[in-house]
CSV table of C-alpha atoms in Angstrom, one decimal:
chain,number,residue,atom,x,y,z
A,20,UNK,CA,-21.5,14.7,12.9
A,21,UNK,CA,-25.2,13.2,11.9
A,22,UNK,CA,-26.4,10.3,10.0
A,23,UNK,CA,-27.8,12.7,7.4
A,24,UNK,CA,-24.3,14.1,7.3
A,25,UNK,CA,-22.4,10.9,6.9
A,26,UNK,CA,-25.1,9.5,4.0
A,27,UNK,CA,-25.0,13.0,2.3
A,28,UNK,CA,-21.2,12.3,2.1
A,29,UNK,CA,-18.0,12.2,4.1
A,30,UNK,CA,-14.3,11.2,3.8
A,31,UNK,CA,-12.5,9.5,6.5
A,32,UNK,CA,-8.5,9.6,6.4
A,33,UNK,CA,-7.2,6.4,8.6
A,34,UNK,CA,-4.0,5.7,9.4
A,35,UNK,CA,-4.4,1.8,8.8
A,36,UNK,CA,-2.7,-0.5,11.6
A,37,UNK,CA,0.0,-3.1,10.3
A,38,UNK,CA,-1.3,-6.4,10.0
A,39,UNK,CA,-4.9,-5.2,9.1
A,40,UNK,CA,-6.5,-5.8,5.5
A,41,UNK,CA,-8.0,-3.3,3.9
A,42,UNK,CA,-11.4,-4.6,3.8
A,43,UNK,CA,-11.2,-5.0,7.8
A,44,UNK,CA,-10.5,-1.6,8.4
A,45,UNK,CA,-13.7,-0.6,6.2
A,46,UNK,CA,-15.8,-3.4,7.7
A,47,UNK,CA,-14.7,-2.0,11.3
A,48,UNK,CA,-15.6,1.4,10.4
A,49,UNK,CA,-19.0,0.7,8.9
A,50,UNK,CA,-20.1,-1.2,12.0
A,51,UNK,CA,-19.1,1.2,14.1
A,52,UNK,CA,-20.9,3.9,12.3
A,53,UNK,CA,-24.1,2.1,11.7
A,54,UNK,CA,-24.2,1.1,15.2
A,55,UNK,CA,-23.5,5.0,16.7
A,56,UNK,CA,-25.5,6.6,14.4
A,57,UNK,CA,-28.3,3.9,13.5
A,58,UNK,CA,-27.5,3.9,9.7
A,59,UNK,CA,-29.5,1.9,7.2
A,60,UNK,CA,-28.4,-1.6,6.3
A,61,UNK,CA,-27.4,-0.5,3.0
A,62,UNK,CA,-25.3,2.4,4.2
A,63,UNK,CA,-22.6,3.0,1.4
A,64,UNK,CA,-19.2,3.1,2.4
A,65,UNK,CA,-15.6,1.9,0.5
A,66,UNK,CA,-12.0,2.6,0.4
A,67,UNK,CA,-10.1,4.4,-2.2
A,68,UNK,CA,-7.3,2.2,-2.9
A,69,UNK,CA,-6.2,-1.2,-1.3
A,70,UNK,CA,-3.0,-1.1,1.2
A,71,UNK,CA,-1.5,-4.6,2.0
A,72,UNK,CA,-1.4,-6.4,5.4
A,73,UNK,CA,2.0,-5.7,5.9
A,74,UNK,CA,1.9,-2.1,5.0
A,75,UNK,CA,0.6,1.0,7.2
A,76,UNK,CA,-0.7,4.7,6.4
A,77,UNK,CA,-3.0,6.5,4.6
A,78,UNK,CA,-6.4,4.7,4.1
A,79,UNK,CA,-9.0,6.8,2.8
A,80,UNK,CA,-12.8,5.9,3.4
A,81,UNK,CA,-15.7,7.4,1.5
A,82,UNK,CA,-19.3,7.3,2.8
A,83,UNK,CA,-22.5,7.9,1.5
A,84,UNK,CA,-22.7,9.5,-1.6
A,85,UNK,CA,-18.7,10.4,-1.6
A,86,UNK,CA,-18.5,6.8,-2.5
A,87,UNK,CA,-19.0,8.3,-6.2
A,88,UNK,CA,-15.6,9.8,-5.5
A,89,UNK,CA,-13.7,6.6,-5.0
A,90,UNK,CA,-12.3,6.1,-8.7
A,91,UNK,CA,-11.2,9.7,-8.7
A,92,UNK,CA,-9.2,9.1,-5.6
A,93,UNK,CA,-7.7,6.1,-6.7
A,94,UNK,CA,-6.3,7.4,-10.0
A,95,UNK,CA,-4.5,9.7,-7.7
A,96,UNK,CA,-1.1,9.9,-7.6
A,97,UNK,CA,0.9,8.1,-4.4
A,98,UNK,CA,3.5,8.5,-2.0
A,99,UNK,CA,5.2,5.6,0.1
A,100,UNK,CA,7.8,5.6,2.6
A,101,UNK,CA,9.8,2.3,1.5
A,102,UNK,CA,12.4,0.1,3.5
A,103,UNK,CA,13.8,-2.4,1.6
A,104,UNK,CA,16.9,-5.1,2.7
A,105,UNK,CA,19.3,-6.1,0.2
A,106,UNK,CA,20.9,-9.0,-0.5
A,107,UNK,CA,18.0,-11.6,0.1
A,108,UNK,CA,14.7,-12.3,-1.6
A,109,UNK,CA,10.9,-13.5,-0.5
A,110,UNK,CA,8.6,-15.4,-2.7
A,111,UNK,CA,6.1,-12.6,-1.8
A,112,UNK,CA,8.5,-9.9,-2.2
A,113,UNK,CA,7.7,-8.6,1.4
A,114,UNK,CA,7.9,-9.9,5.1
A,115,UNK,CA,4.7,-12.2,4.5
A,116,UNK,CA,7.3,-15.3,3.4
A,117,UNK,CA,10.8,-16.2,4.8
A,118,UNK,CA,13.9,-14.8,3.7
A,119,UNK,CA,15.7,-17.1,0.9
A,120,UNK,CA,18.5,-17.1,-1.8
A,121,UNK,CA,20.9,-14.8,0.5
A,122,UNK,CA,23.9,-12.8,-0.9
A,123,UNK,CA,27.1,-11.2,-0.1
A,124,UNK,CA,26.5,-7.4,-0.3
A,125,UNK,CA,30.1,-6.3,1.0
A,126,UNK,CA,31.1,-5.0,-2.6
A,127,UNK,CA,28.3,-2.9,-2.8
A,128,UNK,CA,28.4,0.5,-2.3
A,129,UNK,CA,26.1,3.2,-1.6
A,130,UNK,CA,27.0,5.2,-5.0
A,131,UNK,CA,26.1,2.2,-6.8
A,132,UNK,CA,22.7,1.9,-4.7
A,133,UNK,CA,21.6,5.4,-5.7
A,134,UNK,CA,22.7,5.1,-9.1
A,135,UNK,CA,20.3,2.2,-9.6
A,136,UNK,CA,17.7,3.8,-7.7
A,137,UNK,CA,17.8,6.7,-10.0
A,138,UNK,CA,17.3,4.1,-13.1
A,139,UNK,CA,13.7,3.1,-11.9
A,140,UNK,CA,12.6,7.2,-12.2
A,141,UNK,CA,10.2,7.5,-15.0
A,142,UNK,CA,7.9,5.1,-16.8
A,143,UNK,CA,8.9,1.8,-16.0
A,144,UNK,CA,7.5,-1.9,-16.7
A,145,UNK,CA,6.8,-4.2,-13.9
A,146,UNK,CA,5.5,-7.8,-12.8
A,147,UNK,CA,3.1,-7.6,-10.1
A,148,UNK,CA,4.1,-9.8,-7.3
A,149,UNK,CA,2.3,-13.5,-7.4
A,150,UNK,CA,1.1,-12.9,-3.9
A,151,UNK,CA,-1.4,-9.9,-5.3
A,152,UNK,CA,-5.1,-9.3,-5.2
A,153,UNK,CA,-4.9,-9.5,-9.2
A,154,UNK,CA,-7.3,-11.8,-10.6
A,155,UNK,CA,-6.1,-14.6,-13.0
A,156,UNK,CA,-9.4,-16.5,-14.5
A,157,UNK,CA,-11.2,-15.1,-11.9
A,158,UNK,CA,-9.4,-16.3,-9.2
A,159,UNK,CA,-6.9,-14.2,-7.0
A,160,UNK,CA,-3.3,-14.5,-7.6
A,161,UNK,CA,-2.6,-15.0,-4.2
A,162,UNK,CA,-4.8,-17.6,-3.7
A,163,UNK,CA,-3.4,-19.5,-6.5
A,164,UNK,CA,-0.1,-19.2,-5.2
A,165,UNK,CA,-0.7,-20.0,-1.8
A,166,UNK,CA,-2.3,-23.3,-3.2
A,167,UNK,CA,1.2,-23.8,-4.9
A,168,UNK,CA,0.1,-23.6,-8.6
A,169,UNK,CA,2.4,-21.8,-11.0
A,170,UNK,CA,1.1,-18.0,-11.6
A,171,UNK,CA,2.3,-16.0,-14.6
A,172,UNK,CA,2.0,-12.5,-14.2
A,173,UNK,CA,2.0,-9.8,-17.2
A,174,UNK,CA,4.1,-7.0,-17.1
A,175,UNK,CA,2.4,-3.6,-17.2
A,176,UNK,CA,3.4,0.2,-17.4
A,177,UNK,CA,3.6,2.2,-14.6
A,178,UNK,CA,5.6,5.7,-13.6
A,179,UNK,CA,7.7,6.2,-10.8
A,180,UNK,CA,7.6,10.5,-10.2
A,181,UNK,CA,10.9,10.5,-7.7
A,182,UNK,CA,12.8,8.3,-5.6
A,183,UNK,CA,14.3,11.2,-3.2
A,184,UNK,CA,15.3,11.3,1.0
A,185,UNK,CA,17.2,7.9,0.1
A,186,UNK,CA,18.7,6.6,3.7
A,187,UNK,CA,21.5,3.4,3.6
A,188,UNK,CA,22.6,1.7,6.8
A,189,UNK,CA,23.4,-1.8,4.8
A,190,UNK,CA,21.7,-4.1,4.4
A,191,UNK,CA,18.6,-1.7,4.9
A,192,UNK,CA,18.1,1.0,2.5
A,193,UNK,CA,14.9,3.3,2.7
A,194,UNK,CA,13.5,6.2,0.5
A,195,UNK,CA,10.3,8.2,0.0
A,196,UNK,CA,8.7,7.1,-3.5
A,197,UNK,CA,6.0,8.9,-5.6
A,198,UNK,CA,4.2,6.9,-8.3
A,199,UNK,CA,1.1,6.5,-10.1
A,200,UNK,CA,-1.6,4.5,-9.9
A,201,UNK,CA,-1.2,0.9,-10.2
A,202,UNK,CA,2.6,0.6,-8.9
A,203,UNK,CA,3.4,-2.2,-6.5
A,204,UNK,CA,6.2,-0.9,-4.5
A,205,UNK,CA,7.3,-5.2,-3.4
A,206,UNK,CA,7.9,-5.2,-7.2
A,207,UNK,CA,10.0,-2.4,-6.9
A,208,UNK,CA,12.1,-3.7,-4.3
A,209,UNK,CA,12.4,-6.9,-6.2
A,210,UNK,CA,13.4,-5.1,-9.2
A,211,UNK,CA,16.2,-2.9,-7.3
A,212,UNK,CA,17.5,-6.1,-6.0
A,213,UNK,CA,17.4,-7.7,-9.5
A,214,UNK,CA,19.0,-4.7,-10.9
A,215,UNK,CA,21.8,-4.7,-8.2
A,216,UNK,CA,22.2,-8.5,-8.5
A,217,UNK,CA,22.3,-9.6,-5.1
A,218,UNK,CA,18.3,-9.6,-4.5
A,219,UNK,CA,16.2,-7.3,-2.3
A,220,UNK,CA,12.7,-7.5,-0.7
A,221,UNK,CA,10.2,-4.9,0.9
A,222,UNK,CA,10.6,-4.5,5.0
A,223,UNK,CA,8.4,-2.0,5.6
A,224,UNK,CA,5.8,0.4,3.5
A,225,UNK,CA,3.9,3.6,4.7
A,226,UNK,CA,1.5,5.2,2.8
A,227,UNK,CA,2.1,9.1,3.2
A,228,UNK,CA,-0.1,10.7,0.7
A,229,UNK,CA,-2.8,9.9,-1.9
A,230,UNK,CA,-3.4,13.1,-4.5
A,231,UNK,CA,-3.9,16.1,-1.6
A,232,UNK,CA,-4.3,13.8,1.3
A,233,UNK,CA,-1.7,13.3,3.4
A,234,UNK,CA,-1.2,11.1,6.5
A,235,UNK,CA,-0.6,14.0,9.0
A,236,UNK,CA,-4.3,14.3,8.8
A,237,UNK,CA,-5.1,10.9,9.4
A,238,UNK,CA,-5.8,9.0,12.4
A,239,UNK,CA,-5.6,5.3,14.1
A,240,UNK,CA,-7.8,5.6,16.7
A,241,UNK,CA,-10.7,4.9,14.7
A,242,UNK,CA,-11.2,1.7,16.6
A,243,UNK,CA,-11.6,3.8,19.7
A,244,UNK,CA,-14.4,6.3,18.9
A,245,UNK,CA,-12.1,9.0,17.6
A,246,UNK,CA,-12.5,10.2,13.9
A,247,UNK,CA,-10.9,12.7,11.6
A,248,UNK,CA,-12.6,13.6,8.6
A,249,UNK,CA,-13.1,15.7,5.7
A,250,UNK,CA,-16.2,17.0,4.2
A,251,UNK,CA,-16.1,18.2,0.4
């Protein structure tokens, strides 16, 4: 790999660690590449689709002229391995906030859960979590929520292409979900809980695919001078 090749265009497939923001991952990559390849100050680099800090998995980073491909990659369908906990909720719909509103789940059956999951396949409407990066009047929703302000999120349409490989070990339910751009899996977890009538929240999330790019081709060693990349 050379500086000229990087400026001409590369796509790096990263396995983002837990508790890193996508912004932190890109900044770390940018710093290392600029230092090791003596790249110009205005070297272009960016990610093609945010992953929440509490999620792991595939983060695509585009360099040089391939930053023009970011919108195309962002529009591609996504796949996630998802784990939710039923019978309890959190304000953030994931593990960022503590558990609240515990409910008895002894009456819930595996068949009920599978039937509810099937209802979410297809075009659905969902409200993004208030703890999200969506801007409201120029301010990030999560900043407003953390400041204790009331946040009203507008529902939007999204598509769940499939929910498969369902595994149930109450109170945990895991599955693979394929979805369109803009889907919030945290909101999906919350909505599943509401449909069950007992609440639920996202405990683990791992992005496994973006379009034709797969987590099997990614690396989590970009912090240690090891990279995997794809030149197009």
